[in-house]
GROMACS .gro file of C-alpha atoms in nm:
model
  434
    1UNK     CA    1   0.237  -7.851   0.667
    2UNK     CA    2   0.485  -7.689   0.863
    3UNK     CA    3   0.674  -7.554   0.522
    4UNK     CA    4   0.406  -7.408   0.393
    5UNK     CA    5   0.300  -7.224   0.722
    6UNK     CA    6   0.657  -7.059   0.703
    7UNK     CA    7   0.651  -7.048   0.344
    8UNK     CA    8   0.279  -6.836   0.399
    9UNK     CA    9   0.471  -6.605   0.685
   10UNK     CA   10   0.755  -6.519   0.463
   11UNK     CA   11   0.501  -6.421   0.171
   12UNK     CA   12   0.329  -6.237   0.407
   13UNK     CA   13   0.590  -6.050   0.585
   14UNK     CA   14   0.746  -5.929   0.283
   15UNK     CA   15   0.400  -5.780   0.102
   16UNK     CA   16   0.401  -5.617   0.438
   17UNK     CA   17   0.685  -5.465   0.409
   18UNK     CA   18   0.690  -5.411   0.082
   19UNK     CA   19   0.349  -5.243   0.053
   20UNK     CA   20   0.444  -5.063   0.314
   21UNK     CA   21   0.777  -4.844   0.187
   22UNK     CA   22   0.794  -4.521   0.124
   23UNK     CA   23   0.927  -4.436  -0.226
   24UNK     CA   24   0.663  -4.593  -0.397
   25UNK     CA   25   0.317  -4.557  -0.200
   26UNK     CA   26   0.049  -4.427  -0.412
   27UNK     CA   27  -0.067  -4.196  -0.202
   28UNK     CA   28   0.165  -3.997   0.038
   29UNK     CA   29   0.060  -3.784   0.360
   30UNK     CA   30   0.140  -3.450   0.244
   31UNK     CA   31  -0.004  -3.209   0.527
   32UNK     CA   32   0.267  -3.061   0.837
   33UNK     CA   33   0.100  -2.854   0.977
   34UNK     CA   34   0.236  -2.467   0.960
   35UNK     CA   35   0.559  -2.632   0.721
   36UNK     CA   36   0.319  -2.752   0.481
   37UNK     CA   37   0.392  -2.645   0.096
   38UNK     CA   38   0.148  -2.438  -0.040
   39UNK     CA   39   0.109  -2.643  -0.309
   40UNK     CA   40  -0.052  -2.880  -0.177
   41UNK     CA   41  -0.339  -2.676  -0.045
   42UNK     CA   42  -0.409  -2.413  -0.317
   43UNK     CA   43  -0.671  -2.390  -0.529
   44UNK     CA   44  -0.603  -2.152  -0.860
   45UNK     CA   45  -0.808  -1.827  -0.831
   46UNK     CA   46  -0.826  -1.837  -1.264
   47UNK     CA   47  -1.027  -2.114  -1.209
   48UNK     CA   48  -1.214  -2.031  -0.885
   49UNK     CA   49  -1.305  -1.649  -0.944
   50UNK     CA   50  -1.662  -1.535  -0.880
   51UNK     CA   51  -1.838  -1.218  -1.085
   52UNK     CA   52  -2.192  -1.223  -1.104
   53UNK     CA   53  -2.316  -1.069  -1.400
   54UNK     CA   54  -2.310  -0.696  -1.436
   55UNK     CA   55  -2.034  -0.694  -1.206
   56UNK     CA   56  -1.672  -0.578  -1.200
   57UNK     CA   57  -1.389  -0.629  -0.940
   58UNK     CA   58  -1.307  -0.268  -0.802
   59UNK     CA   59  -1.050  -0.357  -0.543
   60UNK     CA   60  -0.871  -0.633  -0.374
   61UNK     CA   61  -0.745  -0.643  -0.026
   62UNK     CA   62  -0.508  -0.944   0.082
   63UNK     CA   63  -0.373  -1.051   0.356
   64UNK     CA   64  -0.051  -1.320   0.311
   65UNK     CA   65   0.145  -1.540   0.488
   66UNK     CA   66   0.533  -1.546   0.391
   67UNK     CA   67   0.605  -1.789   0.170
   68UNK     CA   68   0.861  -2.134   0.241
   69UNK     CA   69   1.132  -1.986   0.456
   70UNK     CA   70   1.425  -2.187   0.596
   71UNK     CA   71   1.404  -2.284   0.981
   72UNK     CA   72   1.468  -2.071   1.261
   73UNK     CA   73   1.804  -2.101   1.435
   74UNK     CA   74   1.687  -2.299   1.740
   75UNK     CA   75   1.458  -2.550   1.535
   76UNK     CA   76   1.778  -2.481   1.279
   77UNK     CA   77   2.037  -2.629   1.555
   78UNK     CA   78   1.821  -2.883   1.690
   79UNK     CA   79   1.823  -3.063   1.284
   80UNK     CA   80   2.112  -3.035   1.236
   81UNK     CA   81   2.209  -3.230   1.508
   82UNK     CA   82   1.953  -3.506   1.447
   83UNK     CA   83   2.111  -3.556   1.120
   84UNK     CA   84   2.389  -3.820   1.301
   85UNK     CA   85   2.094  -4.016   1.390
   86UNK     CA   86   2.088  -4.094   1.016
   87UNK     CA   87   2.395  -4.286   1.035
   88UNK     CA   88   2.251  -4.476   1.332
   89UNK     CA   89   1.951  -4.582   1.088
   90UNK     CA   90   2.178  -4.710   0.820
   91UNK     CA   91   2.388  -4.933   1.078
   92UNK     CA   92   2.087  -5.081   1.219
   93UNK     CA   93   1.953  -5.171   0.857
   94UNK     CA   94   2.246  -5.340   0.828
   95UNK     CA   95   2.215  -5.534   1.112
   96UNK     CA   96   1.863  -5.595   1.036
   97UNK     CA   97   1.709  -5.442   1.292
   98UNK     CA   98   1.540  -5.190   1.079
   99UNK     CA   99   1.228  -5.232   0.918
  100UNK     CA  100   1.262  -4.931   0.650
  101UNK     CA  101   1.232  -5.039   0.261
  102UNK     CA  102   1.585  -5.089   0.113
  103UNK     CA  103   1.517  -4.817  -0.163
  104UNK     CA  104   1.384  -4.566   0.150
  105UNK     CA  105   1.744  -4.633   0.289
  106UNK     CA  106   1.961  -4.619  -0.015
  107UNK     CA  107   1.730  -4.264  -0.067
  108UNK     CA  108   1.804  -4.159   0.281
  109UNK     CA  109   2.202  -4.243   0.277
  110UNK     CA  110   2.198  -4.056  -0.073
  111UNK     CA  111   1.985  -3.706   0.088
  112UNK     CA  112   2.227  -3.417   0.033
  113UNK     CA  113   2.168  -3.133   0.313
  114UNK     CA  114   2.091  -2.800   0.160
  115UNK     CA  115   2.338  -2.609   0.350
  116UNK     CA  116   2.127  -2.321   0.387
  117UNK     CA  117   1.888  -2.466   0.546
  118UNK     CA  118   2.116  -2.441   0.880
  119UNK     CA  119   2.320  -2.118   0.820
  120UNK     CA  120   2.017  -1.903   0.662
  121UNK     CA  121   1.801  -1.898   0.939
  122UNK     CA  122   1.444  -1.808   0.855
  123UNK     CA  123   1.503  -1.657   0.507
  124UNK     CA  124   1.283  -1.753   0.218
  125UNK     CA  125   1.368  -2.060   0.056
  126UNK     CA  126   1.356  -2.033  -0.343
  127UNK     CA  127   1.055  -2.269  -0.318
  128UNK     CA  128   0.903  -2.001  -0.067
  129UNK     CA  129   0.966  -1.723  -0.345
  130UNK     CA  130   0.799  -1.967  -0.640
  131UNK     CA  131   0.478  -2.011  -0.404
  132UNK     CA  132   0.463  -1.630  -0.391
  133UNK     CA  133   0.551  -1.536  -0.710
  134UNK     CA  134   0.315  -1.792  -0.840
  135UNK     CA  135   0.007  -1.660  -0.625
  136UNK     CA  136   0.123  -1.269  -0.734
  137UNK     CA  137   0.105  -1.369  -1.107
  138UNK     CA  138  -0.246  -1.538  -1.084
  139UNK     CA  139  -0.394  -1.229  -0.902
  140UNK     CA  140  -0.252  -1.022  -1.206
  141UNK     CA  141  -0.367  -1.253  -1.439
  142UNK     CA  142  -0.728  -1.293  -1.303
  143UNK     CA  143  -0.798  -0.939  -1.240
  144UNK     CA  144  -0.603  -0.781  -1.555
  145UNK     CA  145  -0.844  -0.519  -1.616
  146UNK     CA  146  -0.860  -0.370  -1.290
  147UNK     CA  147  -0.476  -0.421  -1.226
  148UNK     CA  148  -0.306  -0.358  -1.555
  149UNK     CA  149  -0.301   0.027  -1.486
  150UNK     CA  150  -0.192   0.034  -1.064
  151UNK     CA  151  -0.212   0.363  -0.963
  152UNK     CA  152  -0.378   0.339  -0.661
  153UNK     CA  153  -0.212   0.051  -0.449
  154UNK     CA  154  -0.038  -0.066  -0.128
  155UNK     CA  155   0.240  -0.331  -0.117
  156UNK     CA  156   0.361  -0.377   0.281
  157UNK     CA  157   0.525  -0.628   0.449
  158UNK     CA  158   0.561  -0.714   0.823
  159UNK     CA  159   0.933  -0.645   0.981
  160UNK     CA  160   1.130  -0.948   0.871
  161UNK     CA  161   1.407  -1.010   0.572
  162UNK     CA  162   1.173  -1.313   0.429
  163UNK     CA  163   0.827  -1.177   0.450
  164UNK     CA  164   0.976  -0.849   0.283
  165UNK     CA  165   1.099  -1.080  -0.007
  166UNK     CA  166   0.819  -1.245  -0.029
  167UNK     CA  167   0.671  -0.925  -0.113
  168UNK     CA  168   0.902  -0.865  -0.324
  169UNK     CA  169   0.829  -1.199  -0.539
  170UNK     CA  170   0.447  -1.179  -0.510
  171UNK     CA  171   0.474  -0.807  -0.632
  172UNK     CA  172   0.753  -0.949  -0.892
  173UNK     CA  173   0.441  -1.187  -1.016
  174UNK     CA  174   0.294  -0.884  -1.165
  175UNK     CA  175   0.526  -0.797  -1.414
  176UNK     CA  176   0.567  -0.479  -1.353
  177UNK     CA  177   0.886  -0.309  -1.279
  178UNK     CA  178   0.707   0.010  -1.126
  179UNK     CA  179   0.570  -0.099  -0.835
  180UNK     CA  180   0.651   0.012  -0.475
  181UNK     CA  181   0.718  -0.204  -0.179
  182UNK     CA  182   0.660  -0.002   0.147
  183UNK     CA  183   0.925  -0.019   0.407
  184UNK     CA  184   0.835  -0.201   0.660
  185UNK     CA  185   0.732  -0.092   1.024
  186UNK     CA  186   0.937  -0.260   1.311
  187UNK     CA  187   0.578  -0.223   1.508
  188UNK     CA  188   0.371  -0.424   1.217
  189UNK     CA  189   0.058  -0.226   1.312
  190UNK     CA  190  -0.212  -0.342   1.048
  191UNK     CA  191   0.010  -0.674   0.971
  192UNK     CA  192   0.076  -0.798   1.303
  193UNK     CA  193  -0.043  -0.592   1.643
  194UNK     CA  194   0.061  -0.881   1.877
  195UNK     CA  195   0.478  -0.849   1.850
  196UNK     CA  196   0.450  -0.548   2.049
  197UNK     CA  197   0.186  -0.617   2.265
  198UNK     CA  198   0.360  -0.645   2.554
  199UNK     CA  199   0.126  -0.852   2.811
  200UNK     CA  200   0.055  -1.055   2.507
  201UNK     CA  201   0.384  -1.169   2.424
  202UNK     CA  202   0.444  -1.230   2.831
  203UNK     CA  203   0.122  -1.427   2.930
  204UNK     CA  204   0.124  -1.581   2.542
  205UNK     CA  205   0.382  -1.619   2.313
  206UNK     CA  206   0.656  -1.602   2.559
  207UNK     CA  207   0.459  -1.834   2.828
  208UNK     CA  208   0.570  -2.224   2.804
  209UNK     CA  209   0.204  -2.307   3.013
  210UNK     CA  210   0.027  -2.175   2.662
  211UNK     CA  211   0.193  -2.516   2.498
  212UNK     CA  212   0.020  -2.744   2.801
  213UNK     CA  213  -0.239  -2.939   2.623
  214UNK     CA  214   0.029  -2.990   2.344
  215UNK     CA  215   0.283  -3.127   2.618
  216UNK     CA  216  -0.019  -3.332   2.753
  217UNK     CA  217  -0.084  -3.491   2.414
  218UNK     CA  218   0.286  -3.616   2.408
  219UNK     CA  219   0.215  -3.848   2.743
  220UNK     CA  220  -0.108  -4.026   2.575
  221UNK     CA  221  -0.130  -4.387   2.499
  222UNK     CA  222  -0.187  -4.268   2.107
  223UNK     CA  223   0.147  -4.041   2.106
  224UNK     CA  224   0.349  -4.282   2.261
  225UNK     CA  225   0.315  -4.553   2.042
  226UNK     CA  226   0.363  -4.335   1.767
  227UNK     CA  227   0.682  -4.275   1.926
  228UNK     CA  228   0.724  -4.670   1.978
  229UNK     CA  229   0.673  -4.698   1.569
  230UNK     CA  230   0.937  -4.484   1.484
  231UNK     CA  231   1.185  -4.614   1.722
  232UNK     CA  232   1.098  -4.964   1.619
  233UNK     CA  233   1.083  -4.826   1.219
  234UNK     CA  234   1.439  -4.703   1.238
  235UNK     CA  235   1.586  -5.001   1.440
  236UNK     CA  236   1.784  -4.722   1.678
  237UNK     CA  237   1.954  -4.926   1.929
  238UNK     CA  238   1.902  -4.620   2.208
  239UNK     CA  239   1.597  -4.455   2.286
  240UNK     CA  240   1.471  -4.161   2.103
  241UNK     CA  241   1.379  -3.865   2.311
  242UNK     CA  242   1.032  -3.639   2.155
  243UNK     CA  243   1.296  -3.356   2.073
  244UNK     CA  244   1.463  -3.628   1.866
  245UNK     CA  245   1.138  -3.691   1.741
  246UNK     CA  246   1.015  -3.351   1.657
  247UNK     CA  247   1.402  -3.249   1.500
  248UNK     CA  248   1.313  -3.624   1.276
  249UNK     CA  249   0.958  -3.463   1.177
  250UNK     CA  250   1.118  -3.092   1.118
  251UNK     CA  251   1.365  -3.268   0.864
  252UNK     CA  252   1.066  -3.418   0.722
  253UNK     CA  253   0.848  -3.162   0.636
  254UNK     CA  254   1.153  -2.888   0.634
  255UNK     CA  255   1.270  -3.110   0.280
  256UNK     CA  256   0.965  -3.177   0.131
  257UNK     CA  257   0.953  -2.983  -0.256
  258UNK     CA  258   0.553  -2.874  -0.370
  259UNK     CA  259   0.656  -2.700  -0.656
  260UNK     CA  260   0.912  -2.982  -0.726
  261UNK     CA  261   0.671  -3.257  -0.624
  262UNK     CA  262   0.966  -3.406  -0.465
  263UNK     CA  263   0.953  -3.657  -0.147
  264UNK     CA  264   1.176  -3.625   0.138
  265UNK     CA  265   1.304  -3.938   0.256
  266UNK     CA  266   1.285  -3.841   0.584
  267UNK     CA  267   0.951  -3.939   0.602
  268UNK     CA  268   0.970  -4.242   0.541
  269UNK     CA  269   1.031  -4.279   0.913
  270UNK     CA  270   0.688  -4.204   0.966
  271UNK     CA  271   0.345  -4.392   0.908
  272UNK     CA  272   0.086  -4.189   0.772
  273UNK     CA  273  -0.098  -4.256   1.118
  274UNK     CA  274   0.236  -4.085   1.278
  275UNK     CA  275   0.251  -3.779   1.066
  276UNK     CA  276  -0.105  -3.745   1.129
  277UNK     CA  277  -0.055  -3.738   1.495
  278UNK     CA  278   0.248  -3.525   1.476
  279UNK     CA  279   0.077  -3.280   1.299
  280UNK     CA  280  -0.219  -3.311   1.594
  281UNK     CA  281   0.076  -3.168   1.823
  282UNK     CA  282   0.104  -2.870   1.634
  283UNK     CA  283  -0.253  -2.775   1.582
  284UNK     CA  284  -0.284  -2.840   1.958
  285UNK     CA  285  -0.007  -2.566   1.970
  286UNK     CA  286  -0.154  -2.285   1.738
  287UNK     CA  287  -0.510  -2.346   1.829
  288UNK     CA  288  -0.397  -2.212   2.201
  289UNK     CA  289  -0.140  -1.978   2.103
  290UNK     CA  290  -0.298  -1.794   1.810
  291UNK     CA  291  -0.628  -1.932   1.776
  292UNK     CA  292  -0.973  -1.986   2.023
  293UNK     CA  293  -0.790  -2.056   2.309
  294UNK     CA  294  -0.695  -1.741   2.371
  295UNK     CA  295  -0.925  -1.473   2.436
  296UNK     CA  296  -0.696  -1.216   2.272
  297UNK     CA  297  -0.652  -1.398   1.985
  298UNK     CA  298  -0.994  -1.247   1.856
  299UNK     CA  299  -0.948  -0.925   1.916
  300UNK     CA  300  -0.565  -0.895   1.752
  301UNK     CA  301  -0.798  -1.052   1.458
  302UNK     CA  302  -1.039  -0.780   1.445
  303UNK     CA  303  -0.726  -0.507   1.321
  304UNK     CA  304  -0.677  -0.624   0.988
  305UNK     CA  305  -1.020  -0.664   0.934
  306UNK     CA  306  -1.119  -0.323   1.038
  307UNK     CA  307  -0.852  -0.188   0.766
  308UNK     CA  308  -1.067  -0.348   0.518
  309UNK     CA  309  -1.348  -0.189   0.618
  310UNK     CA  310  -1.197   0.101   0.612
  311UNK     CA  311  -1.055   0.022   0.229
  312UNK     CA  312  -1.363  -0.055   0.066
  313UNK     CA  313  -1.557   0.220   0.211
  314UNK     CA  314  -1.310   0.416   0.064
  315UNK     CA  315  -1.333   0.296  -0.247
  316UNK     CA  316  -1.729   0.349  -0.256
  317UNK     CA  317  -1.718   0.693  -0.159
  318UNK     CA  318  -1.483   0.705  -0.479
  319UNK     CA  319  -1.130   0.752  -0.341
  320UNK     CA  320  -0.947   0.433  -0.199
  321UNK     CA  321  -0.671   0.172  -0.381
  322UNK     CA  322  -0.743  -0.109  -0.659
  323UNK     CA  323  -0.515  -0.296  -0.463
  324UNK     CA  324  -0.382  -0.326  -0.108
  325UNK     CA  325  -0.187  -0.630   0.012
  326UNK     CA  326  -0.016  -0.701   0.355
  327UNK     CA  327   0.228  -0.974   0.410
  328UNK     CA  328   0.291  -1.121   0.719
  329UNK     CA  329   0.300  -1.445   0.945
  330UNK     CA  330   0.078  -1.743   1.011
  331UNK     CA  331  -0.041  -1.642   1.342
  332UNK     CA  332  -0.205  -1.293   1.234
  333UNK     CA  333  -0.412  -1.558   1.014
  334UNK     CA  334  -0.513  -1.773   1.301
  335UNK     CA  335  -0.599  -1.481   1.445
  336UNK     CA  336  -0.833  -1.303   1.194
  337UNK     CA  337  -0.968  -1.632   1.142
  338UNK     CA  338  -1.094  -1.638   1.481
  339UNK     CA  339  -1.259  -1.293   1.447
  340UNK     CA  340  -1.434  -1.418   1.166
  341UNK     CA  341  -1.585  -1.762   1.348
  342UNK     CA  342  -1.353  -1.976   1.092
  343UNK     CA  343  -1.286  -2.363   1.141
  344UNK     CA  344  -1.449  -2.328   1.508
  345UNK     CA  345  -1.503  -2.663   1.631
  346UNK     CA  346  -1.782  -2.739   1.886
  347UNK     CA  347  -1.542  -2.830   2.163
  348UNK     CA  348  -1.207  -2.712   2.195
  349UNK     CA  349  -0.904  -2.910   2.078
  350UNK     CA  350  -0.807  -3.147   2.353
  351UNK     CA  351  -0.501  -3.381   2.468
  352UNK     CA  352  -0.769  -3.587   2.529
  353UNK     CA  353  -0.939  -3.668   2.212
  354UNK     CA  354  -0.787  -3.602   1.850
  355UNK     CA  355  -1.078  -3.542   1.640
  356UNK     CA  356  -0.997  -3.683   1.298
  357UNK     CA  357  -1.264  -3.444   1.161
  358UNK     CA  358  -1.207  -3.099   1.325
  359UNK     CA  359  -1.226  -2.815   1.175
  360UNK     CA  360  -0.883  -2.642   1.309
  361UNK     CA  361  -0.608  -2.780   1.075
  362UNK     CA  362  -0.307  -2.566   1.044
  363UNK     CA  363  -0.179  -2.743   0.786
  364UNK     CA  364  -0.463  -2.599   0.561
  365UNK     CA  365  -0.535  -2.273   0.761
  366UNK     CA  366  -0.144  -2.201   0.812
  367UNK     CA  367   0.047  -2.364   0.528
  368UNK     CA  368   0.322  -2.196   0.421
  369UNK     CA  369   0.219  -1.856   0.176
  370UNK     CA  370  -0.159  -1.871   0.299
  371UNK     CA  371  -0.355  -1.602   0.237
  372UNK     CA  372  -0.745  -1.440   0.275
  373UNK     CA  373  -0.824  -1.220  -0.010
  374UNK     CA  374  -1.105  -1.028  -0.009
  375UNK     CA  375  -1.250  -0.844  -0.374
  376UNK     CA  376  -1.530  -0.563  -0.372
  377UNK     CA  377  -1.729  -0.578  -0.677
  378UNK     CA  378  -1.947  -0.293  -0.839
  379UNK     CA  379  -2.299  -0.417  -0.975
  380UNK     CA  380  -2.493  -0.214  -1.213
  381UNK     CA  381  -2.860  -0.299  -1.230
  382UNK     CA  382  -3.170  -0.068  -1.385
  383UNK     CA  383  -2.881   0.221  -1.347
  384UNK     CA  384  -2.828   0.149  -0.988
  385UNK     CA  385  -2.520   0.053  -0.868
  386UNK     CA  386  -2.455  -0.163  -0.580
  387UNK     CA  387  -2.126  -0.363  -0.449
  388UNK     CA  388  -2.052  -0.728  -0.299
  389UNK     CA  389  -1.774  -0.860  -0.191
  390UNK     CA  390  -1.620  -1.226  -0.220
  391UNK     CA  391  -1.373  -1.381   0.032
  392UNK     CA  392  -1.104  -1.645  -0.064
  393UNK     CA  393  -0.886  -1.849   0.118
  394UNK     CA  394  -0.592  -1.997  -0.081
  395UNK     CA  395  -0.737  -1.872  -0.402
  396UNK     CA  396  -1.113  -2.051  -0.326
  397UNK     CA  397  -1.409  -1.900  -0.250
  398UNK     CA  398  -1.492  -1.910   0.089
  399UNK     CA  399  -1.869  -2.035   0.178
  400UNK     CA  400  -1.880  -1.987   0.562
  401UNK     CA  401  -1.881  -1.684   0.590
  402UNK     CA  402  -2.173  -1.575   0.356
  403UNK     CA  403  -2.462  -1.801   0.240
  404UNK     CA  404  -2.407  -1.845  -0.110
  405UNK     CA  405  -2.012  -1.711  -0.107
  406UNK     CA  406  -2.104  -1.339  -0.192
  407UNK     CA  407  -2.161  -1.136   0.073
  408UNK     CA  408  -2.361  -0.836   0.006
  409UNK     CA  409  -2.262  -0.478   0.097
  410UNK     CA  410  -2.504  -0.503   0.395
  411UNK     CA  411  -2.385  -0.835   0.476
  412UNK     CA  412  -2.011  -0.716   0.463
  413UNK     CA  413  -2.062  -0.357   0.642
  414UNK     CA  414  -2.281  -0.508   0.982
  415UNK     CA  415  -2.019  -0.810   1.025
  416UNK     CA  416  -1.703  -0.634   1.015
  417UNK     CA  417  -1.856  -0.232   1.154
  418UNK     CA  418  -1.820  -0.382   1.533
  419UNK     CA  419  -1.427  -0.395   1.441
  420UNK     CA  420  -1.396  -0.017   1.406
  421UNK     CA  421  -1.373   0.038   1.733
  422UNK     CA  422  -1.111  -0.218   1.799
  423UNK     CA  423  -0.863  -0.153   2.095
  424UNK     CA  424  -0.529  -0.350   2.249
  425UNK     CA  425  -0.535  -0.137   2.565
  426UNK     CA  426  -0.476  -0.422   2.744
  427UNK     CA  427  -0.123  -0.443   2.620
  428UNK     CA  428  -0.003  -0.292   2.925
  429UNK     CA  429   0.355  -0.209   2.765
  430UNK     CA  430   0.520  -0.223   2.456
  431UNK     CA  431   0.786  -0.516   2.402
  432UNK     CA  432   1.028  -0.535   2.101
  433UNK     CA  433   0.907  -0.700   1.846
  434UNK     CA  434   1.214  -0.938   1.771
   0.00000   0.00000   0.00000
């Protein structure tokens, strides 16, 4: 009897383990937050693309998130010097203190570091240039007849080496060797108001108490045995400290390939239950740094969207461009998505309570190469001509913010008109953007 108890444990342990590795789950967490690949949160705007009869796409405004870029030096720094923890992983397989899958290990001593990743701080990874390109060609593509002659158009980044080339690879989408890229504007007016907003960045970006519910999440019962799981995962024979933690998540999601479909074995460090709560940490982070918990978040918001306004009035009235696009970062989408009432929760995100079925996700809302497109269509009806206008997020119609998806002119004008009048007075002083 005895035997076969042991005999039943050792069965049992080992499906465990085994069901349990990373290399060859079926289905693998793929969502981190503001690193997450666009791929995996696109729809395809062929596919997705709404004209009601007896109508015809006379302009597109977009607004875009940068596509992959490389990490920033501090984030950069910290990596690279969680990468001797690796060693520390292997050793304590060894000695069988690890509970990693032998194939997740013989993946992880076999990872090769991309050596740009730490000496090309923040510039656009070639995945990051595919995403753009990608979303570039199936705008062309989609809306051929309106874009196949660009006459009328504006192409501007933000200030910053990779959102200008991701410009330059979602305008390189179109296939045509014509087209302008403006210069960008070390203010970012239209793209991205807050860098210079000097009270902003003081009380906001630059202000550590912004992060405090984030920092409060890290003390709860749920975060901490996250923590506990890793350290118990890799076998680490010291304890791992949460910016150990964070630089082991940043490799992670930092070496994950969309396009590619390629796994980083990283993450096999992590359960699905920990990436889930790591990725908590960072919504925690955006929702009161860029999103509706702060006040000024909504107003910053309100910029972009009175510029298109302002373009498709322009366009009615007969003048105005087929095409305007602005590329910048993930916060100026937070933002507008807060003047618009998008993915507003009932209660605001707490340390407290992680609600598996909010609404606020950045890794959906600010995945790497994001973007809200907006199209005006003309309608011709009994010789009358009207216009609507259809809103997509990540190349899918959005729902929320119109009944049926279409907004109609009326619809359009009387939600966005109280943005015209938009003003950052509070801003105090003007701070340099970078």
């Amino acid at each position: 009897m005895k035997s076969l108890l042991i005999l039943v444990t050792i069965l049992y342990t080992t499906k465990t383990s085994y069901s349990s590795c990373y290399w060859n789950e079926n289905c693998h967490y793929k969502y981190f937050s503001s690193k997450t690949p666009y791929e995996f949160v696109r729809g395809d705007i062929r596919d997705s693309v709404v004209i009601k009869p007896g109508c015809e796409p006379v302009s597109i405004w977009g607004l875009l998130r940068h596509g992959k870029r490389y990490p920033s030096t501090r984030f950069g720094k910290s990596m690279n010097e969680a990468l001797a923890i690796r060693d520390n992983i292997l050793a304590s397989y060894e000695k069988g203190r690890s509970s990693l899958c032998a194939q997740d290990i013989e993946d992880l001593n076999a990872w090769v570091a991309d050596k740009k990743m730490f000496d090309a701080a923040a510039e656009l990874t070639p995945e990051g240039y595919e995403e753009m390109f990608g979303i570039g060609k199936r705008i062309r593509h989609t809306f051929n007849d309106l874009l196949e002659k660009l006459d009328k158009y504006t192409f501007r980044p933000a200030f910053g080496k990779w959102i200008e080339d991701s410009a330059k690879a979602f305008v390189k989408g179109f296939n045509n060797d014509k087209l302008h890229i403006e210069k960008a504007l070390p203010e970012s007016d239209v793209m991205a108001p807050y860098l210079t907003c000097g009270k902003y960045q003081k009380d906001v970006q630059k202000n550590p108490n912004i992060y405090a519910e984030s920092e409060k999440y890290k003390r709860t019962s749920e975060y901490l045995a996250t923590k506990d799981r890793i350290q118990r995962r890799t076998g680490i024979d010291y304890e791992l400290t949460d910016t150990n933690v964070t630089a082991l998540y940043d490799l992670c999601r930092h070496t994950w390939s969309g396009v590619e479909s390629k796994l980083s074995p990283w993450c096999a460090l992590f359960t699905k239950d920990d990436l889930q709560v790591l990725e908590y940490i960072q919504d925690l982070r955006s929702y009161y740094r860029n999103g509706y918990g702060t006040a000024q978040s909504e107003i910053f918001g309100q910029i972009p969207l009175a510029d298109l306004l302002r373009s498709f009035q322009k366009v009615k009235e007969g003048d105005g461009k087929k095409m305007t696009a602005y590329f910048t970062h993930a916060t100026m989408l937070d933002m507008v998505y807060t003047s618009l009432g998008l993915f507003k929760d009932n209660k605001p995100l707490s340390s407290a309570n992680r609600d598996r079925d909010r609404k606020w996700r950045s890794s959906a809302n600010s995945a790497f190469s994001v973007n809200l497109v907006a199209v005006l269509n003309r309608c011709t009806k009994n010789d009358e001509i009207d216009y609507n206008v259809v809103f997509y997020l990540n190349e899918e119609p959005i729902r929320a913010i119109c009944a049926d998806g279409t907004c109609t002119w009326k619809e359009f004008e009387e939600k966005l008109t109280p943005f015209l009048n938009t003003k950052i007075d509070f801003c105090e002083f003007k701070s340099e953007p970078y």
